[in-house]
Amino acid sequence: MKDTAVRNEVIVGIDPRGQAVPALAWAVDEAVRRRSPLRLVLAVPPPPGEQHIDTSWRRSMLKAQGEDALAEAVATVRALDADVPVETELLDGTPSVVLCQKARSARLVVVGSRRLSRPEELLSAGSVAVPVSARADCPVVVVREPEHAGERHPHLVVGVDGSESSKAAVEFAVEEAALHGAALRAVWVWRRPVVSFGDETTGLDERRRILSETVAGWAEKYPDVRITCDVVRGHPVEELALASADALLVVVGRQGRGGYSGMRLGSVVHGLLHRAECPVITVPESRHG
């Protein structure tokens, strides 16, 4: 990892419409584990049509609401951990754009999920989880609200498909598992073909070989992390969502080998942001922090 002195902050996107306590709690815990400072960022989007009418009163109101939301978020952080360094920023701009700008010098970006519909995610100025996961230059953590409260075993899941982005996901997942003192389950989901061609056993063996090679070096670098490898048949979103039911985290690369769902975000990642029962971390192909 490079430039760790620069890329040390954990950025948290704050929504003035409602405090994302699960996301804040996750971010505080991660900051403590990484010995990183927190930066709480709230962006005030431009009102529609402001070029035609005087909206200064509305801007003032939104900024006042933003200041209140940031103060409440700081109080929550202090209640969770009184010692973690925390700073706030109230900025003008579309939230997803502002967070992507901040991501250029961040170690992680953490956001909550309001589970917007697909049209809202693509068109709404308030959409954050999908566009930031698609464009940020650092890993992005999406914490659902409320976070699933079922029993969780101390392990992480990472999706692997042989692509460069999934290799970056494995690197991050092993590091994260080490931080949590958790095991890591690497999963390759092999889609069932409509029509089967060739020897299925040969295809299965080949995927197992690539999966083992993908994690082999990291197993040697982090010997305390127990890594298991599984190749399963089915739909990637369904199988990874099922694996998320008792996992601490699911880690995936930004772009896999499947189709895309707009804004350079893999369709599998897009589906997981709706279906996963634990936080989802999206890792860009090239990381610098």
PDB file of C-alpha atoms in Angstrom:
ATOM      1  CA  MET A   1       0.000   0.000   0.000  1.00  0.00           C
ATOM      2  CA  LYS A   2       1.270   3.481  -0.859  1.00  0.00           C
ATOM      3  CA  ASP A   3       1.012   6.987   0.553  1.00  0.00           C
ATOM      4  CA  THR A   4      -0.392   5.807   3.869  1.00  0.00           C
ATOM      5  CA  ALA A   5       0.738   9.058   5.526  1.00  0.00           C
ATOM      6  CA  VAL A   6      -1.549  10.924   3.136  1.00  0.00           C
ATOM      7  CA  ARG A   7      -4.361   8.420   2.747  1.00  0.00           C
ATOM      8  CA  ASN A   8      -5.020   7.914   6.403  1.00  0.00           C
ATOM      9  CA  GLU A   9      -8.485   9.358   7.017  1.00  0.00           C
ATOM     10  CA  VAL A  10     -11.715   7.423   7.203  1.00  0.00           C
ATOM     11  CA  ILE A  11     -14.349   9.611   5.499  1.00  0.00           C
ATOM     12  CA  VAL A  12     -17.989   9.297   6.567  1.00  0.00           C
ATOM     13  CA  GLY A  13     -20.792  10.729   4.448  1.00  0.00           C
ATOM     14  CA  ILE A  14     -23.399  12.371   6.693  1.00  0.00           C
ATOM     15  CA  ASP A  15     -27.032  12.636   5.557  1.00  0.00           C
ATOM     16  CA  PRO A  16     -28.919  15.607   7.081  1.00  0.00           C
ATOM     17  CA  ARG A  17     -32.220  13.749   6.614  1.00  0.00           C
ATOM     18  CA  GLY A  18     -31.363  11.176   9.231  1.00  0.00           C
ATOM     19  CA  GLN A  19     -28.334  10.102  11.209  1.00  0.00           C
ATOM     20  CA  ALA A  20     -26.772   6.857   9.948  1.00  0.00           C
ATOM     21  CA  VAL A  21     -25.850   5.387  13.332  1.00  0.00           C
ATOM     22  CA  PRO A  22     -24.813   1.937  11.987  1.00  0.00           C
ATOM     23  CA  ALA A  23     -22.502   3.590   9.446  1.00  0.00           C
ATOM     24  CA  LEU A  24     -21.015   5.874  12.103  1.00  0.00           C
ATOM     25  CA  ALA A  25     -20.502   2.966  14.486  1.00  0.00           C
ATOM     26  CA  TRP A  26     -18.790   0.947  11.754  1.00  0.00           C
ATOM     27  CA  ALA A  27     -16.563   3.896  10.825  1.00  0.00           C
ATOM     28  CA  VAL A  28     -15.537   4.556  14.428  1.00  0.00           C
ATOM     29  CA  ASP A  29     -14.619   0.907  14.918  1.00  0.00           C
ATOM     30  CA  GLU A  30     -12.607   0.892  11.690  1.00  0.00           C
ATOM     31  CA  ALA A  31     -10.819   4.134  12.565  1.00  0.00           C
ATOM     32  CA  VAL A  32      -9.800   2.698  15.915  1.00  0.00           C
ATOM     33  CA  ARG A  33      -8.549  -0.523  14.311  1.00  0.00           C
ATOM     34  CA  ARG A  34      -6.537   1.402  11.714  1.00  0.00           C
ATOM     35  CA  ARG A  35      -5.475   4.195  14.082  1.00  0.00           C
ATOM     36  CA  SER A  36      -6.936   6.643  11.598  1.00  0.00           C
ATOM     37  CA  PRO A  37      -8.746   9.951  12.133  1.00  0.00           C
ATOM     38  CA  LEU A  38     -12.378  10.379  11.141  1.00  0.00           C
ATOM     39  CA  ARG A  39     -13.657  13.109   8.856  1.00  0.00           C
ATOM     40  CA  LEU A  40     -17.415  13.640   8.766  1.00  0.00           C
ATOM     41  CA  VAL A  41     -18.477  15.223   5.479  1.00  0.00           C
ATOM     42  CA  LEU A  42     -21.866  16.717   4.684  1.00  0.00           C
ATOM     43  CA  ALA A  43     -22.576  18.239   1.267  1.00  0.00           C
ATOM     44  CA  VAL A  44     -25.417  20.663   0.579  1.00  0.00           C
ATOM     45  CA  PRO A  45     -26.639  20.133  -3.008  1.00  0.00           C
ATOM     46  CA  PRO A  46     -27.684  23.100  -5.149  1.00  0.00           C
ATOM     47  CA  PRO A  47     -31.474  23.540  -5.206  1.00  0.00           C
ATOM     48  CA  PRO A  48     -33.035  22.858  -8.626  1.00  0.00           C
ATOM     49  CA  GLY A  49     -33.592  25.962 -10.702  1.00  0.00           C
ATOM     50  CA  GLU A  50     -31.561  28.215  -8.442  1.00  0.00           C
ATOM     51  CA  GLN A  51     -30.314  30.194 -11.425  1.00  0.00           C
ATOM     52  CA  HIS A  52     -33.822  31.601 -11.906  1.00  0.00           C
ATOM     53  CA  ILE A  53     -34.876  32.543  -8.377  1.00  0.00           C
ATOM     54  CA  ASP A  54     -33.325  33.800  -5.180  1.00  0.00           C
ATOM     55  CA  THR A  55     -32.690  30.717  -3.056  1.00  0.00           C
ATOM     56  CA  SER A  56     -30.300  32.248  -0.514  1.00  0.00           C
ATOM     57  CA  TRP A  57     -32.815  31.695   2.279  1.00  0.00           C
ATOM     58  CA  ARG A  58     -33.093  28.021   1.346  1.00  0.00           C
ATOM     59  CA  ARG A  59     -29.308  27.651   1.251  1.00  0.00           C
ATOM     60  CA  SER A  60     -29.047  29.178   4.695  1.00  0.00           C
ATOM     61  CA  MET A  61     -31.682  26.807   6.026  1.00  0.00           C
ATOM     62  CA  LEU A  62     -29.990  23.753   4.500  1.00  0.00           C
ATOM     63  CA  LYS A  63     -26.614  24.777   5.874  1.00  0.00           C
ATOM     64  CA  ALA A  64     -28.080  25.279   9.330  1.00  0.00           C
ATOM     65  CA  GLN A  65     -29.610  21.790   9.125  1.00  0.00           C
ATOM     66  CA  GLY A  66     -26.247  20.480   7.969  1.00  0.00           C
ATOM     67  CA  GLU A  67     -24.447  22.049  10.923  1.00  0.00           C
ATOM     68  CA  ASP A  68     -26.966  20.481  13.300  1.00  0.00           C
ATOM     69  CA  ALA A  69     -26.561  17.074  11.646  1.00  0.00           C
ATOM     70  CA  LEU A  70     -22.769  17.267  11.885  1.00  0.00           C
ATOM     71  CA  ALA A  71     -22.938  18.282  15.548  1.00  0.00           C
ATOM     72  CA  GLU A  72     -25.238  15.335  16.249  1.00  0.00           C
ATOM     73  CA  ALA A  73     -22.891  12.998  14.380  1.00  0.00           C
ATOM     74  CA  VAL A  74     -19.890  14.227  16.389  1.00  0.00           C
ATOM     75  CA  ALA A  75     -21.835  13.616  19.608  1.00  0.00           C
ATOM     76  CA  THR A  76     -22.558  10.065  18.452  1.00  0.00           C
ATOM     77  CA  VAL A  77     -18.881   9.492  17.629  1.00  0.00           C
ATOM     78  CA  ARG A  78     -17.842  10.787  21.049  1.00  0.00           C
ATOM     79  CA  ALA A  79     -20.366   8.508  22.741  1.00  0.00           C
ATOM     80  CA  LEU A  80     -18.912   5.542  20.858  1.00  0.00           C
ATOM     81  CA  ASP A  81     -15.261   6.467  21.429  1.00  0.00           C
ATOM     82  CA  ALA A  82     -14.159   9.624  23.196  1.00  0.00           C
ATOM     83  CA  ASP A  83     -10.568   9.446  21.916  1.00  0.00           C
ATOM     84  CA  VAL A  84     -10.869   8.952  18.158  1.00  0.00           C
ATOM     85  CA  PRO A  85      -9.760  12.128  16.298  1.00  0.00           C
ATOM     86  CA  VAL A  86     -12.701  13.617  14.395  1.00  0.00           C
ATOM     87  CA  GLU A  87     -13.144  16.628  12.124  1.00  0.00           C
ATOM     88  CA  THR A  88     -16.138  17.898  10.184  1.00  0.00           C
ATOM     89  CA  GLU A  89     -16.677  19.570   6.824  1.00  0.00           C
ATOM     90  CA  LEU A  90     -19.822  21.262   5.515  1.00  0.00           C
ATOM     91  CA  LEU A  91     -19.431  21.749   1.771  1.00  0.00           C
ATOM     92  CA  ASP A  92     -21.488  22.908  -1.198  1.00  0.00           C
ATOM     93  CA  GLY A  93     -22.111  20.395  -3.969  1.00  0.00           C
ATOM     94  CA  THR A  94     -23.799  17.173  -4.940  1.00  0.00           C
ATOM     95  CA  PRO A  95     -23.094  14.679  -2.110  1.00  0.00           C
ATOM     96  CA  SER A  96     -21.773  11.882  -4.327  1.00  0.00           C
ATOM     97  CA  VAL A  97     -19.462  14.261  -6.218  1.00  0.00           C
ATOM     98  CA  VAL A  98     -18.111  15.806  -3.019  1.00  0.00           C
ATOM     99  CA  LEU A  99     -17.455  12.399  -1.434  1.00  0.00           C
ATOM    100  CA  CYS A 100     -15.633  11.195  -4.542  1.00  0.00           C
ATOM    101  CA  GLN A 101     -13.434  14.278  -4.386  1.00  0.00           C
ATOM    102  CA  LYS A 102     -12.635  13.594  -0.726  1.00  0.00           C
ATOM    103  CA  ALA A 103     -11.921   9.948  -1.572  1.00  0.00           C
ATOM    104  CA  ARG A 104      -8.824  10.991  -3.526  1.00  0.00           C
ATOM    105  CA  SER A 105      -6.958  11.449  -0.245  1.00  0.00           C
ATOM    106  CA  ALA A 106      -8.863   8.946   1.933  1.00  0.00           C
ATOM    107  CA  ARG A 107      -8.160   5.439   3.109  1.00  0.00           C
ATOM    108  CA  LEU A 108     -11.854   4.518   3.179  1.00  0.00           C
ATOM    109  CA  VAL A 109     -15.217   6.143   2.536  1.00  0.00           C
ATOM    110  CA  VAL A 110     -18.150   4.960   4.656  1.00  0.00           C
ATOM    111  CA  VAL A 111     -21.778   5.690   3.759  1.00  0.00           C
ATOM    112  CA  GLY A 112     -25.158   4.476   4.907  1.00  0.00           C
ATOM    113  CA  SER A 113     -27.690   2.948   2.551  1.00  0.00           C
ATOM    114  CA  ARG A 114     -31.247   4.234   2.186  1.00  0.00           C
ATOM    115  CA  ARG A 115     -31.914   1.540  -0.449  1.00  0.00           C
ATOM    116  CA  LEU A 116     -33.224   3.868  -3.133  1.00  0.00           C
ATOM    117  CA  SER A 117     -34.917   2.454  -6.214  1.00  0.00           C
ATOM    118  CA  ARG A 118     -32.754   2.155  -9.318  1.00  0.00           C
ATOM    119  CA  PRO A 119     -34.204   5.306 -10.966  1.00  0.00           C
ATOM    120  CA  GLU A 120     -33.592   7.234  -7.720  1.00  0.00           C
ATOM    121  CA  GLU A 121     -30.028   5.924  -7.518  1.00  0.00           C
ATOM    122  CA  LEU A 122     -29.269   7.000 -11.064  1.00  0.00           C
ATOM    123  CA  LEU A 123     -31.103  10.332 -11.159  1.00  0.00           C
ATOM    124  CA  SER A 124     -31.472  11.666  -7.609  1.00  0.00           C
ATOM    125  CA  ALA A 125     -29.051  14.348  -6.403  1.00  0.00           C
ATOM    126  CA  GLY A 126     -29.242  12.694  -2.989  1.00  0.00           C
ATOM    127  CA  SER A 127     -28.127   9.290  -4.252  1.00  0.00           C
ATOM    128  CA  VAL A 128     -24.826   8.373  -2.620  1.00  0.00           C
ATOM    129  CA  ALA A 129     -24.148   4.643  -2.136  1.00  0.00           C
ATOM    130  CA  VAL A 130     -24.154   3.548  -5.789  1.00  0.00           C
ATOM    131  CA  PRO A 131     -22.363   6.514  -7.450  1.00  0.00           C
ATOM    132  CA  VAL A 132     -19.678   6.711  -4.750  1.00  0.00           C
ATOM    133  CA  SER A 133     -19.101   2.943  -4.880  1.00  0.00           C
ATOM    134  CA  ALA A 134     -18.791   3.271  -8.661  1.00  0.00           C
ATOM    135  CA  ARG A 135     -16.394   6.208  -8.850  1.00  0.00           C
ATOM    136  CA  ALA A 136     -14.355   6.647  -5.658  1.00  0.00           C
ATOM    137  CA  ASP A 137     -10.582   6.183  -5.809  1.00  0.00           C
ATOM    138  CA  CYS A 138     -10.516   4.237  -2.546  1.00  0.00           C
ATOM    139  CA  PRO A 139     -12.542   1.358  -1.057  1.00  0.00           C
ATOM    140  CA  VAL A 140     -16.144   2.309  -0.222  1.00  0.00           C
ATOM    141  CA  VAL A 141     -18.101   0.718   2.630  1.00  0.00           C
ATOM    142  CA  VAL A 142     -21.902   0.709   2.395  1.00  0.00           C
ATOM    143  CA  VAL A 143     -23.625  -0.048   5.703  1.00  0.00           C
ATOM    144  CA  ARG A 144     -27.298  -0.895   5.468  1.00  0.00           C
ATOM    145  CA  GLU A 145     -29.758   0.816   7.787  1.00  0.00           C
ATOM    146  CA  PRO A 146     -30.645  -0.718  10.114  1.00  0.00           C
ATOM    147  CA  GLU A 147     -27.764  -3.177  10.046  1.00  0.00           C
ATOM    148  CA  HIS A 148     -28.824  -6.819  10.147  1.00  0.00           C
ATOM    149  CA  ALA A 149     -28.768  -7.935  13.771  1.00  0.00           C
ATOM    150  CA  GLY A 150     -28.513 -11.700  13.313  1.00  0.00           C
ATOM    151  CA  GLU A 151     -25.725 -13.886  14.679  1.00  0.00           C
ATOM    152  CA  ARG A 152     -22.414 -13.340  12.892  1.00  0.00           C
ATOM    153  CA  HIS A 153     -19.403 -15.602  12.852  1.00  0.00           C
ATOM    154  CA  PRO A 154     -15.995 -13.898  12.812  1.00  0.00           C
ATOM    155  CA  HIS A 155     -15.322 -14.208   9.105  1.00  0.00           C
ATOM    156  CA  LEU A 156     -15.345 -12.082   5.964  1.00  0.00           C
ATOM    157  CA  VAL A 157     -16.427 -13.083   2.467  1.00  0.00           C
ATOM    158  CA  VAL A 158     -14.642 -11.965  -0.697  1.00  0.00           C
ATOM    159  CA  GLY A 159     -16.013 -12.522  -4.178  1.00  0.00           C
ATOM    160  CA  VAL A 160     -13.464 -13.754  -6.723  1.00  0.00           C
ATOM    161  CA  ASP A 161     -13.890 -14.207 -10.480  1.00  0.00           C
ATOM    162  CA  GLY A 162     -10.353 -14.076 -11.856  1.00  0.00           C
ATOM    163  CA  SER A 163     -10.557 -10.394 -12.863  1.00  0.00           C
ATOM    164  CA  GLU A 164      -8.011  -7.764 -11.847  1.00  0.00           C
ATOM    165  CA  SER A 165     -10.601  -6.008  -9.696  1.00  0.00           C
ATOM    166  CA  SER A 166     -11.296  -9.187  -7.735  1.00  0.00           C
ATOM    167  CA  LYS A 167      -7.558  -9.557  -7.086  1.00  0.00           C
ATOM    168  CA  ALA A 168      -7.589  -6.069  -5.545  1.00  0.00           C
ATOM    169  CA  ALA A 169     -10.610  -7.146  -3.492  1.00  0.00           C
ATOM    170  CA  VAL A 170      -8.712 -10.175  -2.175  1.00  0.00           C
ATOM    171  CA  GLU A 171      -5.778  -7.975  -1.142  1.00  0.00           C
ATOM    172  CA  PHE A 172      -8.058  -5.639   0.778  1.00  0.00           C
ATOM    173  CA  ALA A 173     -10.114  -8.500   2.274  1.00  0.00           C
ATOM    174  CA  VAL A 174      -7.064 -10.281   3.687  1.00  0.00           C
ATOM    175  CA  GLU A 175      -5.825  -7.050   5.277  1.00  0.00           C
ATOM    176  CA  GLU A 176      -9.283  -6.380   6.701  1.00  0.00           C
ATOM    177  CA  ALA A 177      -9.578  -9.935   8.052  1.00  0.00           C
ATOM    178  CA  ALA A 178      -6.237  -9.493   9.805  1.00  0.00           C
ATOM    179  CA  LEU A 179      -7.442  -6.237  11.382  1.00  0.00           C
ATOM    180  CA  HIS A 180     -10.585  -7.957  12.667  1.00  0.00           C
ATOM    181  CA  GLY A 181      -8.831 -11.136  13.764  1.00  0.00           C
ATOM    182  CA  ALA A 182     -11.267 -12.944  11.484  1.00  0.00           C
ATOM    183  CA  ALA A 183     -11.174 -15.770   8.966  1.00  0.00           C
ATOM    184  CA  LEU A 184     -11.682 -15.163   5.247  1.00  0.00           C
ATOM    185  CA  ARG A 185     -13.870 -17.154   2.869  1.00  0.00           C
ATOM    186  CA  ALA A 186     -13.000 -16.642  -0.809  1.00  0.00           C
ATOM    187  CA  VAL A 187     -15.952 -17.524  -3.036  1.00  0.00           C
ATOM    188  CA  TRP A 188     -16.047 -17.986  -6.803  1.00  0.00           C
ATOM    189  CA  VAL A 189     -19.647 -18.179  -7.998  1.00  0.00           C
ATOM    190  CA  TRP A 190     -19.845 -20.093 -11.280  1.00  0.00           C
ATOM    191  CA  ARG A 191     -22.971 -19.217 -13.209  1.00  0.00           C
ATOM    192  CA  ARG A 192     -24.996 -22.164 -14.455  1.00  0.00           C
ATOM    193  CA  PRO A 193     -25.035 -22.080 -18.280  1.00  0.00           C
ATOM    194  CA  VAL A 194     -28.311 -22.339 -20.136  1.00  0.00           C
ATOM    195  CA  VAL A 195     -26.709 -25.038 -22.272  1.00  0.00           C
ATOM    196  CA  SER A 196     -23.792 -27.045 -20.910  1.00  0.00           C
ATOM    197  CA  PHE A 197     -20.722 -27.415 -23.126  1.00  0.00           C
ATOM    198  CA  GLY A 198     -17.667 -29.517 -22.420  1.00  0.00           C
ATOM    199  CA  ASP A 199     -16.553 -31.269 -19.276  1.00  0.00           C
ATOM    200  CA  GLU A 200     -18.063 -29.555 -16.222  1.00  0.00           C
ATOM    201  CA  THR A 201     -15.544 -31.251 -13.918  1.00  0.00           C
ATOM    202  CA  THR A 202     -12.671 -29.719 -15.884  1.00  0.00           C
ATOM    203  CA  GLY A 203     -14.247 -26.257 -15.622  1.00  0.00           C
ATOM    204  CA  LEU A 204     -14.728 -26.671 -11.883  1.00  0.00           C
ATOM    205  CA  ASP A 205     -11.137 -27.802 -11.368  1.00  0.00           C
ATOM    206  CA  GLU A 206      -9.834 -24.854 -13.395  1.00  0.00           C
ATOM    207  CA  ARG A 207     -11.753 -22.350 -11.280  1.00  0.00           C
ATOM    208  CA  ARG A 208     -10.554 -23.984  -8.083  1.00  0.00           C
ATOM    209  CA  ARG A 209      -6.982 -23.734  -9.336  1.00  0.00           C
ATOM    210  CA  ILE A 210      -7.276 -20.024 -10.206  1.00  0.00           C
ATOM    211  CA  LEU A 211      -9.016 -19.281  -6.917  1.00  0.00           C
ATOM    212  CA  SER A 212      -6.279 -21.045  -4.916  1.00  0.00           C
ATOM    213  CA  GLU A 213      -3.558 -19.206  -6.845  1.00  0.00           C
ATOM    214  CA  THR A 214      -5.291 -15.860  -6.264  1.00  0.00           C
ATOM    215  CA  VAL A 215      -5.184 -16.221  -2.473  1.00  0.00           C
ATOM    216  CA  ALA A 216      -1.957 -18.244  -2.124  1.00  0.00           C
ATOM    217  CA  GLY A 217       0.451 -15.331  -1.754  1.00  0.00           C
ATOM    218  CA  TRP A 218      -1.765 -13.553   0.759  1.00  0.00           C
ATOM    219  CA  ALA A 219      -2.091 -16.684   2.883  1.00  0.00           C
ATOM    220  CA  GLU A 220       1.696 -16.686   3.198  1.00  0.00           C
ATOM    221  CA  LYS A 221       1.847 -12.954   4.009  1.00  0.00           C
ATOM    222  CA  TYR A 222      -0.918 -13.209   6.640  1.00  0.00           C
ATOM    223  CA  PRO A 223      -0.416 -16.668   8.187  1.00  0.00           C
ATOM    224  CA  ASP A 224      -2.727 -15.852  11.104  1.00  0.00           C
ATOM    225  CA  VAL A 225      -5.702 -15.394   8.755  1.00  0.00           C
ATOM    226  CA  ARG A 226      -7.440 -18.680   8.053  1.00  0.00           C
ATOM    227  CA  ILE A 227      -8.475 -18.650   4.390  1.00  0.00           C
ATOM    228  CA  THR A 228     -10.911 -21.092   2.835  1.00  0.00           C
ATOM    229  CA  CYS A 229     -11.813 -21.311  -0.849  1.00  0.00           C
ATOM    230  CA  ASP A 230     -15.162 -22.356  -2.318  1.00  0.00           C
ATOM    231  CA  VAL A 231     -16.437 -22.640  -5.890  1.00  0.00           C
ATOM    232  CA  VAL A 232     -20.245 -22.714  -5.940  1.00  0.00           C
ATOM    233  CA  ARG A 233     -22.749 -22.888  -8.773  1.00  0.00           C
ATOM    234  CA  GLY A 234     -25.501 -20.283  -9.083  1.00  0.00           C
ATOM    235  CA  HIS A 235     -26.098 -16.570  -9.558  1.00  0.00           C
ATOM    236  CA  PRO A 236     -23.331 -14.384  -8.035  1.00  0.00           C
ATOM    237  CA  VAL A 237     -25.705 -11.915  -6.372  1.00  0.00           C
ATOM    238  CA  GLU A 238     -27.854 -14.642  -4.848  1.00  0.00           C
ATOM    239  CA  GLU A 239     -24.934 -16.749  -3.634  1.00  0.00           C
ATOM    240  CA  LEU A 240     -22.925 -13.841  -2.212  1.00  0.00           C
ATOM    241  CA  ALA A 241     -26.042 -12.406  -0.554  1.00  0.00           C
ATOM    242  CA  LEU A 242     -26.628 -15.825   1.016  1.00  0.00           C
ATOM    243  CA  ALA A 243     -23.011 -15.905   2.195  1.00  0.00           C
ATOM    244  CA  SER A 244     -23.476 -12.452   3.747  1.00  0.00           C
ATOM    245  CA  ALA A 245     -26.141 -13.685   6.164  1.00  0.00           C
ATOM    246  CA  ASP A 246     -23.638 -14.606   8.891  1.00  0.00           C
ATOM    247  CA  ALA A 247     -20.538 -12.686   7.701  1.00  0.00           C
ATOM    248  CA  LEU A 248     -19.014  -9.535   9.169  1.00  0.00           C
ATOM    249  CA  LEU A 249     -18.373  -8.056   5.718  1.00  0.00           C
ATOM    250  CA  VAL A 250     -18.569  -8.872   2.027  1.00  0.00           C
ATOM    251  CA  VAL A 251     -15.737  -7.519  -0.138  1.00  0.00           C
ATOM    252  CA  VAL A 252     -16.012  -7.307  -3.929  1.00  0.00           C
ATOM    253  CA  GLY A 253     -14.102  -5.705  -6.774  1.00  0.00           C
ATOM    254  CA  ARG A 254     -15.710  -2.790  -8.528  1.00  0.00           C
ATOM    255  CA  GLN A 255     -15.868  -4.442 -11.926  1.00  0.00           C
ATOM    256  CA  GLY A 256     -16.220  -8.152 -12.457  1.00  0.00           C
ATOM    257  CA  ARG A 257     -16.564 -10.109 -15.669  1.00  0.00           C
ATOM    258  CA  GLY A 258     -20.337  -9.863 -15.820  1.00  0.00           C
ATOM    259  CA  GLY A 259     -22.560  -7.113 -17.181  1.00  0.00           C
ATOM    260  CA  TYR A 260     -22.574  -3.546 -15.970  1.00  0.00           C
ATOM    261  CA  SER A 261     -25.299  -1.531 -14.370  1.00  0.00           C
ATOM    262  CA  GLY A 262     -24.346   2.052 -15.189  1.00  0.00           C
ATOM    263  CA  MET A 263     -21.626   4.323 -13.825  1.00  0.00           C
ATOM    264  CA  ARG A 264     -18.869   1.702 -14.166  1.00  0.00           C
ATOM    265  CA  LEU A 265     -20.331  -0.405 -11.369  1.00  0.00           C
ATOM    266  CA  GLY A 266     -20.517  -4.150 -11.888  1.00  0.00           C
ATOM    267  CA  SER A 267     -24.020  -5.592 -11.890  1.00  0.00           C
ATOM    268  CA  VAL A 268     -23.045  -8.033  -9.138  1.00  0.00           C
ATOM    269  CA  VAL A 269     -21.943  -5.177  -6.873  1.00  0.00           C
ATOM    270  CA  HIS A 270     -25.095  -3.233  -7.683  1.00  0.00           C
ATOM    271  CA  GLY A 271     -27.225  -6.225  -6.725  1.00  0.00           C
ATOM    272  CA  LEU A 272     -25.290  -6.827  -3.506  1.00  0.00           C
ATOM    273  CA  LEU A 273     -25.863  -3.252  -2.355  1.00  0.00           C
ATOM    274  CA  HIS A 274     -29.572  -4.149  -2.309  1.00  0.00           C
ATOM    275  CA  ARG A 275     -29.398  -7.753  -1.150  1.00  0.00           C
ATOM    276  CA  ALA A 276     -26.466  -8.194   1.246  1.00  0.00           C
ATOM    277  CA  GLU A 277     -27.251  -8.592   4.944  1.00  0.00           C
ATOM    278  CA  CYS A 278     -23.961  -7.096   6.143  1.00  0.00           C
ATOM    279  CA  PRO A 279     -21.795  -4.137   5.099  1.00  0.00           C
ATOM    280  CA  VAL A 280     -20.447  -4.331   1.530  1.00  0.00           C
ATOM    281  CA  ILE A 281     -16.990  -3.027   0.636  1.00  0.00           C
ATOM    282  CA  THR A 282     -16.333  -2.179  -3.014  1.00  0.00           C
ATOM    283  CA  VAL A 283     -12.652  -2.040  -3.954  1.00  0.00           C
ATOM    284  CA  PRO A 284     -11.390  -0.219  -7.068  1.00  0.00           C
ATOM    285  CA  GLU A 285      -8.983  -2.085  -9.307  1.00  0.00           C
ATOM    286  CA  SER A 286      -6.103   0.255  -8.467  1.00  0.00           C
ATOM    287  CA  ARG A 287      -5.638   1.280  -4.836  1.00  0.00           C
ATOM    288  CA  HIS A 288      -3.162   3.768  -3.498  1.00  0.00           C
ATOM    289  CA  GLY A 289      -4.001   3.870   0.172  1.00  0.00           C
TER     290      GLY A 289
END
